[in-house]
Short mmCIF file of C-alpha atoms and ligand atoms in Angstrom, two decimals:
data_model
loop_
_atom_site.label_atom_id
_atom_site.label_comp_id
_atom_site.label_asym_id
_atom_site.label_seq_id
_atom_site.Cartn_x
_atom_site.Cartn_y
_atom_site.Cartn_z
CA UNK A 1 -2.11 7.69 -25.45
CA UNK A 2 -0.68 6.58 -22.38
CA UNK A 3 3.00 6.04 -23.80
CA UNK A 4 3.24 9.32 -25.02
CA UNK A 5 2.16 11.30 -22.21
CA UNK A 6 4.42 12.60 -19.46
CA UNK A 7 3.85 12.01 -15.92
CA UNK A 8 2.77 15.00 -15.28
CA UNK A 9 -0.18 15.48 -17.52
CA UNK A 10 -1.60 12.40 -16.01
CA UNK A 11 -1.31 13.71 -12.85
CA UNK A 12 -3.95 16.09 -14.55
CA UNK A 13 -5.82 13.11 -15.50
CA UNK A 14 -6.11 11.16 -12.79
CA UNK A 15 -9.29 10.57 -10.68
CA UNK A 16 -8.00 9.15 -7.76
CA UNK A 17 -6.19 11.85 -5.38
CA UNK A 18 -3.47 9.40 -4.51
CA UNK A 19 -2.97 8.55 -8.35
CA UNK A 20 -2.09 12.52 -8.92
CA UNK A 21 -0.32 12.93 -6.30
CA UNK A 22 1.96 9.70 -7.20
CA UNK A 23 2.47 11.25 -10.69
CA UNK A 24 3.57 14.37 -9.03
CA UNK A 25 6.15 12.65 -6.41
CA UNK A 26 7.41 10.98 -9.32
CA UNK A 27 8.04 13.78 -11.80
CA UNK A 28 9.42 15.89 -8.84
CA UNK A 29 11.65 13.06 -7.44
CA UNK A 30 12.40 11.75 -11.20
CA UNK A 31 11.58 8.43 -10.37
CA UNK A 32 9.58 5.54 -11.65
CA UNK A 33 10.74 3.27 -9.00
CA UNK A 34 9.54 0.83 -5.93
CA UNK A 35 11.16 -0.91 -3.70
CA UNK A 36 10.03 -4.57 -2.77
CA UNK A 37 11.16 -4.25 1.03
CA UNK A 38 11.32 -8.04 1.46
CA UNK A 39 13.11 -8.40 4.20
CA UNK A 40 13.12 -10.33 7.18
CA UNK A 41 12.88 -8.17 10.54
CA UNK A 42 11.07 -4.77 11.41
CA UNK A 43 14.04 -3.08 12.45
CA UNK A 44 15.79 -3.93 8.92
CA UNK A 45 12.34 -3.34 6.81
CA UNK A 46 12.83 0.70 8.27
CA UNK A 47 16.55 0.91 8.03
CA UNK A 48 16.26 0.32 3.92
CA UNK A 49 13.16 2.36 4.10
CA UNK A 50 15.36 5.51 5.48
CA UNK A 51 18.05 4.91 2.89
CA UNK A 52 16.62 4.05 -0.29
CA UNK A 53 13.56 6.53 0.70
CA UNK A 54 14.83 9.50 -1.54
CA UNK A 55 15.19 7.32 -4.74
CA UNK A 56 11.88 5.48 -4.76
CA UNK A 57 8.40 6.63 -5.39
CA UNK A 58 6.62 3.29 -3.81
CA UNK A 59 7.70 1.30 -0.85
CA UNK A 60 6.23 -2.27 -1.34
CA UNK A 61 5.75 -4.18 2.07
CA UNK A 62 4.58 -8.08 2.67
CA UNK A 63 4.07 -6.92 6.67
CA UNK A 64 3.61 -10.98 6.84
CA UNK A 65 6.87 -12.40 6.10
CA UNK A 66 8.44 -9.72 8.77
CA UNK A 67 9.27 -10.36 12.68
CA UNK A 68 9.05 -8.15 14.66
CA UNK A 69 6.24 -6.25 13.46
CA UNK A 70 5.08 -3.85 16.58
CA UNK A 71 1.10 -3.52 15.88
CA UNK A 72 1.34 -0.14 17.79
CA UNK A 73 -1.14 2.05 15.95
CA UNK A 74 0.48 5.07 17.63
CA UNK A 75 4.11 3.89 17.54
CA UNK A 76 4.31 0.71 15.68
CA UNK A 77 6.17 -0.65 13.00
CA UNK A 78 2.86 1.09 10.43
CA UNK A 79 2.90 4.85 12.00
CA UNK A 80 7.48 4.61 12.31
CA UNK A 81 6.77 3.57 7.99
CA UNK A 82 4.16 6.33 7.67
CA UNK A 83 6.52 8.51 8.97
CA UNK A 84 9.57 7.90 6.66
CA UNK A 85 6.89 8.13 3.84
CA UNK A 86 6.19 11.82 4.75
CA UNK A 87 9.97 12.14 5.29
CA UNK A 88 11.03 11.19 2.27
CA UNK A 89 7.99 11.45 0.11
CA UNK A 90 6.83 7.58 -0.98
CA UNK A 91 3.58 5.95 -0.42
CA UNK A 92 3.57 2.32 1.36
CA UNK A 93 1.66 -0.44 -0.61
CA UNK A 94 1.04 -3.12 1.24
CA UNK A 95 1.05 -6.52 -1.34
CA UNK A 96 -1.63 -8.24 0.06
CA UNK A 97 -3.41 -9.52 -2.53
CA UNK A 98 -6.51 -9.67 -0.85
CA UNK A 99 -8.70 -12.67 -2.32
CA UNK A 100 -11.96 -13.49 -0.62
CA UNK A 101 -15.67 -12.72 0.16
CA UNK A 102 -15.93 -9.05 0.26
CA UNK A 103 -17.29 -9.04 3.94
CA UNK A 104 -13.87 -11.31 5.07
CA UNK A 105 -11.63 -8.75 2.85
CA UNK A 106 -12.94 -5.51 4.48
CA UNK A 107 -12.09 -7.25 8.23
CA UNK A 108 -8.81 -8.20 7.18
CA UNK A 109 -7.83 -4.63 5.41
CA UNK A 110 -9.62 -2.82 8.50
CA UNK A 111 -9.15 -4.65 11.55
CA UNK A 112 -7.02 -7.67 12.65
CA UNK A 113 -3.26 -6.84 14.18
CA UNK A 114 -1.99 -5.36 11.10
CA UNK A 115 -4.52 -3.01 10.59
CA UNK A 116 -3.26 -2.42 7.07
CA UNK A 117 -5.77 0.64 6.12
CA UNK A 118 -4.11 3.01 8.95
CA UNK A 119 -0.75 2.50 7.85
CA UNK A 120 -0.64 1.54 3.77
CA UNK A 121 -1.84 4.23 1.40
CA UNK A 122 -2.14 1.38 -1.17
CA UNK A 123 -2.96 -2.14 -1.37
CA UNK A 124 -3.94 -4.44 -3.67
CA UNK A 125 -6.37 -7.43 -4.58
CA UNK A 126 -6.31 -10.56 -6.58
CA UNK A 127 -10.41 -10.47 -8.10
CA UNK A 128 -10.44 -13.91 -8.77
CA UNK A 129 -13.31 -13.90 -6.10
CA UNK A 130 -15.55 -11.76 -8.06
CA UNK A 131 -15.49 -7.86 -8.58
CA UNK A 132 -17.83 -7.36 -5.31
CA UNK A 133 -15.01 -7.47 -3.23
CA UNK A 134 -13.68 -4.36 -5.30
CA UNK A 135 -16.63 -2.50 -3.84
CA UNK A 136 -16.13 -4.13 -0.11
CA UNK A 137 -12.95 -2.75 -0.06
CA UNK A 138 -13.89 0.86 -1.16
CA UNK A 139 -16.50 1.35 1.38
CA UNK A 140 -14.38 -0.16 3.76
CA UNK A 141 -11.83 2.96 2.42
CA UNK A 142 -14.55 5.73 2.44
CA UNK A 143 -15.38 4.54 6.01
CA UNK A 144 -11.67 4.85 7.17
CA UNK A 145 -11.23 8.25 5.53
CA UNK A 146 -14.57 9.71 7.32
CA UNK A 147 -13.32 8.41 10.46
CA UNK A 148 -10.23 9.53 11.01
CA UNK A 149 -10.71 12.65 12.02
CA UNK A 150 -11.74 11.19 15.58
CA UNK A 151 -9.97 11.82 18.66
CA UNK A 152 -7.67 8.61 19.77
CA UNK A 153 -9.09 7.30 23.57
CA UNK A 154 -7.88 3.62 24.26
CA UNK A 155 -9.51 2.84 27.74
CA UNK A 156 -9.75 0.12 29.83
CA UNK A 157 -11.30 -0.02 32.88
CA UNK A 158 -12.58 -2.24 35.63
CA UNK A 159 -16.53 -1.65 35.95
CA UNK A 160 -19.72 -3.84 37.20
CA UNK A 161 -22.39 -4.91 35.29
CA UNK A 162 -26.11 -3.47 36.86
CA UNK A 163 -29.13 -5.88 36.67
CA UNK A 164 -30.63 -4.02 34.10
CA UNK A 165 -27.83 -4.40 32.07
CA UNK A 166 -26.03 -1.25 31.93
CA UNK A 167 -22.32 -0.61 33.01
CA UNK A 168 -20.97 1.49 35.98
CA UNK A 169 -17.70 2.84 35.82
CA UNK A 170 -17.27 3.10 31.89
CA UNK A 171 -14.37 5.28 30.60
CA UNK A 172 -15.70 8.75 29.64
CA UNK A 173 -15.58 9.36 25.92
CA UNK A 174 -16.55 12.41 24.58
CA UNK A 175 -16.36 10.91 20.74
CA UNK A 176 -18.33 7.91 19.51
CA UNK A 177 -16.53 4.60 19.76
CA UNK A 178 -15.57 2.40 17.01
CA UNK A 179 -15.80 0.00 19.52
CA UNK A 180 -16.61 -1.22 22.85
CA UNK A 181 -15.76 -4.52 24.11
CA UNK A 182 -17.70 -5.16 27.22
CA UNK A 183 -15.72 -8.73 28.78
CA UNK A 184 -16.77 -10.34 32.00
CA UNK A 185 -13.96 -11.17 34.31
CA UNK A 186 -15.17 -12.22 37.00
CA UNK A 187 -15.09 -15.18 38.11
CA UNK A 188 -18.63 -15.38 39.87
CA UNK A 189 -19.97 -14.62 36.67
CA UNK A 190 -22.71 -16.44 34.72
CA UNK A 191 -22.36 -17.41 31.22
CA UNK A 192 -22.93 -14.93 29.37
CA UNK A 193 -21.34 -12.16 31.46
CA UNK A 194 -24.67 -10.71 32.61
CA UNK A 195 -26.36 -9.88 36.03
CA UNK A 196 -23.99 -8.62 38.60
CA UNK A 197 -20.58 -9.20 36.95
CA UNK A 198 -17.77 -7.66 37.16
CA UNK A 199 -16.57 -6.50 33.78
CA UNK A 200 -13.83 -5.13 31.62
CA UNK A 201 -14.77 -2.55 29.62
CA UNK A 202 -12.08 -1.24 26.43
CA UNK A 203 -13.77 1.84 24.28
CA UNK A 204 -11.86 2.40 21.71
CA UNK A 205 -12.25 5.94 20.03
CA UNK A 206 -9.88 5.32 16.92
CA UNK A 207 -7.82 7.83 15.30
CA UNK A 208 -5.80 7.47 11.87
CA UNK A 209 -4.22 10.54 11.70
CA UNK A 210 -0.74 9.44 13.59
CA UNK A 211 -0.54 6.79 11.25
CA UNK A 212 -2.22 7.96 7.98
CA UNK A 213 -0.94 9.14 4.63
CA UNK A 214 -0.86 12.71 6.21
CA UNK A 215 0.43 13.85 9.78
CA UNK A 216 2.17 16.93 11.28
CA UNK A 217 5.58 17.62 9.84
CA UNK A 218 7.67 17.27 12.99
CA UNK A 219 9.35 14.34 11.33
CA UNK A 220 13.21 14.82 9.85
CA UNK A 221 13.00 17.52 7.06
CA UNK A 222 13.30 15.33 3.82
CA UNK A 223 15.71 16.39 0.86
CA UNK A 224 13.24 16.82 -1.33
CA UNK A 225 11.70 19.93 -0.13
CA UNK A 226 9.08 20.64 -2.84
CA UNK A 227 7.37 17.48 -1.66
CA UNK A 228 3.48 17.82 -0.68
CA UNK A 229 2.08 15.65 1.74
CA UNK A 230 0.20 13.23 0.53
CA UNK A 231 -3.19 13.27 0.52
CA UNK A 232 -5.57 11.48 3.20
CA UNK A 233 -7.25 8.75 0.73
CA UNK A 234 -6.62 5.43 0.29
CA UNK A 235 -6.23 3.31 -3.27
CA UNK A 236 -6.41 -0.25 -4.10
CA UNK A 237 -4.37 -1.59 -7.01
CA UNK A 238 -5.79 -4.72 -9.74
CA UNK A 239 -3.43 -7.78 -9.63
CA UNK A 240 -3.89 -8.26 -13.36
CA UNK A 241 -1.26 -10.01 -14.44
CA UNK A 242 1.67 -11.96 -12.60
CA UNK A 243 5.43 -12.25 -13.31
CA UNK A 244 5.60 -15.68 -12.54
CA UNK A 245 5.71 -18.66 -14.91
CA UNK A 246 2.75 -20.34 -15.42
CA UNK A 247 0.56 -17.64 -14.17
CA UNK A 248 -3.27 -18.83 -14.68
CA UNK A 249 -4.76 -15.47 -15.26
CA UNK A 250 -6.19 -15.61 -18.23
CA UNK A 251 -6.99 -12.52 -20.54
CA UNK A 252 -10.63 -12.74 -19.58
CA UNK A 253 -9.27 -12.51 -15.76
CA UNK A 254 -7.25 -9.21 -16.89
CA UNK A 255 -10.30 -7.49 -18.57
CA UNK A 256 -11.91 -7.90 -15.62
CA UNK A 257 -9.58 -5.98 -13.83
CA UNK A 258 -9.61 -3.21 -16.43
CA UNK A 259 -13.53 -3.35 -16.22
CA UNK A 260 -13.46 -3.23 -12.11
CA UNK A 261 -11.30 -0.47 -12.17
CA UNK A 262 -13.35 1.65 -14.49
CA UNK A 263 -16.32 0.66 -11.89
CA UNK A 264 -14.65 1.94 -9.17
CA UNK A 265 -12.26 5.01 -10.36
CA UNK A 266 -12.80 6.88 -7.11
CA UNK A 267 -10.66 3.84 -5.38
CA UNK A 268 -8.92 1.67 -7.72
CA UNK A 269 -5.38 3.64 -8.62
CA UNK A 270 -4.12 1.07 -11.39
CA UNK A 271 -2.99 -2.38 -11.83
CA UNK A 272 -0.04 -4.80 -10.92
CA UNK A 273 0.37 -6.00 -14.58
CA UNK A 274 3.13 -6.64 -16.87
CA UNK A 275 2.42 -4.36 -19.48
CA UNK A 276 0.11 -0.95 -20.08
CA UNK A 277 -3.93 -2.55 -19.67
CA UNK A 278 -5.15 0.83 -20.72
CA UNK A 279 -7.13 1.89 -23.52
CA UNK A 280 -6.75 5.63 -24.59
CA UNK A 281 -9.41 6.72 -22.72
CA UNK A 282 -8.27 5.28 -19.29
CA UNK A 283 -4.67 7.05 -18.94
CA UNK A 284 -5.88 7.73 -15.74
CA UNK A 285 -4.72 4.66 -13.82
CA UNK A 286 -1.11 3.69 -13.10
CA UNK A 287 0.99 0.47 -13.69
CA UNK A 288 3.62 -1.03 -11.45
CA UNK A 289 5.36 -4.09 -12.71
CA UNK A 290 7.17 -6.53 -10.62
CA UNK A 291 9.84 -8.89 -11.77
CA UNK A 292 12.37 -6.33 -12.78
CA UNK A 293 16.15 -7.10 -12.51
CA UNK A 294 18.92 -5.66 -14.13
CA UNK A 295 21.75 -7.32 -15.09
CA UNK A 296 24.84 -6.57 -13.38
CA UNK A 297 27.30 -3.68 -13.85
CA UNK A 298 29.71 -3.80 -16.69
CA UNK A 299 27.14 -7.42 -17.91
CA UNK A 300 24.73 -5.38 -19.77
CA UNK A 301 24.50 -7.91 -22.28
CA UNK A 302 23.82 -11.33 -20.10
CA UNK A 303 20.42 -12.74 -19.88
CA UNK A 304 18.93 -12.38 -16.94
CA UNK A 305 17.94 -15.22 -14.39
CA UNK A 306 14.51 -15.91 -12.79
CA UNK A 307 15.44 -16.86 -9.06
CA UNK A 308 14.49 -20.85 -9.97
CA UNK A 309 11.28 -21.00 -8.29
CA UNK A 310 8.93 -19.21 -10.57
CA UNK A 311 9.90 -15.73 -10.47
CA UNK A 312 10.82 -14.01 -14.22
CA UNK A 313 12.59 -10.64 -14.73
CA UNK A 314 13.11 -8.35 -17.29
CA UNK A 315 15.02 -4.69 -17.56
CA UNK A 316 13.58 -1.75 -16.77
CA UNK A 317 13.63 -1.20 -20.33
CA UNK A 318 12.00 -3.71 -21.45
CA UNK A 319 8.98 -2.80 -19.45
CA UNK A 320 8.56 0.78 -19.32
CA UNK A 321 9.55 1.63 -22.91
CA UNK A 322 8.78 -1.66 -24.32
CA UNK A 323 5.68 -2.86 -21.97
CA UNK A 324 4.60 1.02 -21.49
CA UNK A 325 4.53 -0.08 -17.47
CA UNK A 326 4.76 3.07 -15.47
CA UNK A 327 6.63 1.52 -12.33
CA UNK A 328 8.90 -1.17 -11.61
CA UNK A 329 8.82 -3.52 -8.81
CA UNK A 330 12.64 -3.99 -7.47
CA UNK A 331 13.39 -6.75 -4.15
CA UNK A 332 15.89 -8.63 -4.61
CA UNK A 333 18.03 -6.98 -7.34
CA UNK A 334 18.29 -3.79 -5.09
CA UNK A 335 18.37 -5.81 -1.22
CA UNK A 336 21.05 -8.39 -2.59
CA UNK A 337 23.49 -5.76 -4.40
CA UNK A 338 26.74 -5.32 -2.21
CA UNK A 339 25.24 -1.61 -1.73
CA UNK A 340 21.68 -1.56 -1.40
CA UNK A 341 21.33 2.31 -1.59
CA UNK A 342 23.88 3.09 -4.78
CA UNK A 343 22.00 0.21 -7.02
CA UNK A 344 18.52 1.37 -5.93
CA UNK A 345 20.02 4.80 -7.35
CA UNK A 346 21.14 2.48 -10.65
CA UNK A 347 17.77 1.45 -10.67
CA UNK A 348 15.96 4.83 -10.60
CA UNK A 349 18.26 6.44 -13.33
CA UNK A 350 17.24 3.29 -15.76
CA UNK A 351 13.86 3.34 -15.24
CA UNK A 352 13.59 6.82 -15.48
CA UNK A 353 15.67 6.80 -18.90
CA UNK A 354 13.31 3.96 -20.16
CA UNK A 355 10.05 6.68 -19.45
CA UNK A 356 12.30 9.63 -21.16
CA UNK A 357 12.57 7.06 -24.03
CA UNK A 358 9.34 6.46 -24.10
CA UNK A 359 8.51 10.18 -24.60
CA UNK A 360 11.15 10.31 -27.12
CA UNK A 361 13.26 12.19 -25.26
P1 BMP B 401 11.94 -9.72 -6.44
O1 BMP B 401 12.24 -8.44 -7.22
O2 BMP B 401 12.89 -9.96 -5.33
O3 BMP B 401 11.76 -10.93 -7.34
O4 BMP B 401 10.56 -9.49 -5.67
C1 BMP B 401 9.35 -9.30 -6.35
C2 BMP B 401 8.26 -8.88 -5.41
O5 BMP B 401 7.08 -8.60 -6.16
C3 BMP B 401 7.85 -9.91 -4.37
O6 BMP B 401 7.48 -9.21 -3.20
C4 BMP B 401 6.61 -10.57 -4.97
O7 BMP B 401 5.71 -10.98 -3.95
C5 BMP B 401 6.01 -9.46 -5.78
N1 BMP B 401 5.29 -9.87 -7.01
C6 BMP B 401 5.92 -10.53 -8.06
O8 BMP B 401 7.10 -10.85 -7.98
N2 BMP B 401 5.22 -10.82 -9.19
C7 BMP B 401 3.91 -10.48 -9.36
O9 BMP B 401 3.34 -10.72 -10.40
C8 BMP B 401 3.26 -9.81 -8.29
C9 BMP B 401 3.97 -9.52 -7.13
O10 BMP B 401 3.36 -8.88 -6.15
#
């Protein structure tokens, strides 16, 4: 069912708010296409950001192989992506292929210096760990969404710790913290900062909103004016499959991606696969596909390449009309062409064809 329907009438089908709102963006901005923003420095990660933004639907990030990263949650490297996202009208999926106890993977989506959650409307998790984790990371979601709404209040302040254990001088707060970190730094103090110390006190009274999926529109008006703004949820993609040769996923490992994601359809947008997972019930969920290359202008015919340590492409062709893939996964073929923005623009218009082919169109 899935290769026969248009964007758009999944966007009636999906569950997940993110997942219709994707299938929207793409239909309005006719394009099937993510960029794998693998590059090297913060400053260059949000130049290609700004340019290829109007041709892309998905903005893939690995925060960790960039320098630079400012951890800012009010004016970092996260809230200046967030902001080209509403500009231009992409969501930012952080590949993070989270793989661990589900108590480890909530910290390290929540908390931490990235603070993925607050900046990346999607992410993504390798369930090789078991499907718990699946369910970590939603609540750890569902948490994030009802707390954003809180007023932002970073304090620190210089207080003394009574006898009886309470604090003088702590930072007003008229909103609950998410946390309070109450440090002894004195250097009279006893061991375990109590009795008479003098303390450091930071309340933190979170808020999201500056560097969430939504925000105020003061930003650059985008050229794509019929664009929404995207809604405040966060999704979690199924690494099902992998491009790479010798992947070890097995088929069992796949269908128990399928069989998470139908657990959890109020969080879990799709899969990272190589081809369509779904059955024709489950048209619902999305699939972006990595390892995507075209050969080069004028070359058409030419095989292409994998990049000699692992990596294995195929056309755009090949895996939405052949595959039935929904979105493909472009780094290097778009960040090493001469002009970056012109062949992300080659890339749209032959992904998009491949979907229009699909349709029979
Ligand atoms: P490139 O198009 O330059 O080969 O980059 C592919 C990107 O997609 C990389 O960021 C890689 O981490 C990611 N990726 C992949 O190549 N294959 C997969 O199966 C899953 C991935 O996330």
């Amino acid at each position: 069912a899935t290769l026969t329907q248009t964007f758009a009438e999944r966007a009636e089908k999906a569950t997940h708010p993110l997942t219709r709102y994707l299938f929207r963006l793409m239909e309005l901005k006719q394009s099937n296409l993510c960029l794998s923003a693998d590059v090297t420095t913060a400053r260059g990660l949000l130049a290609i950001a700004d340019k290829v933004g109007p041709y892309i639907v998905v903005l893939k990030t690995h925060y960790d192989l960039i320098s630079g990263w400012d951890y800012n949650p009010q004016t970092g490297t996260g809230a200046k992506l967030a902001a080209l996202a509403r500009k231009h009208g992409f969501l930012i999926f952080e590949d993070r292929k989270f793989v661990d106890i589900g108590k480890t993977v909530q910290m390290q989506y929540t908390a931490g210096t990235a603070r993925i959650i607050d900046w990346a409307h999607i992410t993504n998790a390798n369930i090789d760990a078991g499907k718990d984790m699946v369910r970590a990371l939603a609540e750890a979601a569902a948490k994030w969404k009802g707390r954003r709404h809180c007023e932002v209040k970073t304090s620190v302040t210089v207080g003394a710790l009574d006898e009886d254990g309470t604090v003088n001088g702590v930072s007003p707060s008229h909103v609950e913290p998410l946390e309070e970190q109450i440090r002894p730094v004195s250097p009279e103090r006893d061991a375990d900062g109590r009795k008479g110390s003098i303390v450091s006190i930071t309340t933190v009274t979170q808020s999201f909103e500056h560097a969430g999926a939504s925000g105020h529109a003061d930003d650059a008006e985008s050229v794509f004016p019929g664009i929404e703004e995207a809604p405040a949820d966060r999704g979690l993609l199924l690494l099902a499959q992998m491009s790479s040769k010798g992947c070890l996923m097995t088929r069992e490992y796949t269908q128990a991606c399928v069989e998470a994601a139908r657990d959890h359809r109020d969080f879990v947008m799709g899969f990272v696969s190589q081809e369509a997972l779904n059955s024709a019930d489950d048209d619902a969920f999305i699939h972006m596909t990595p390892g995507c290359k075209l050969p080069p202008p004028g070359e058409e015919d030419k095989p292409i390449d994998g990049d000699g340590l692992g990596q294995q492409y195929n056309t755009p062709d090949k895996l939405i009309k052949g595959a039935g893939t929904d979105i493909v996964i472009v780094g290097r073929g778009i960040l090493e062409a001469a002009d970056p923005v012109s062949e992300a623009e080659r890339y749209r218009k032959r992904a998009w064809k491949a979907y229009l082919g699909r349709l029979g169109k």
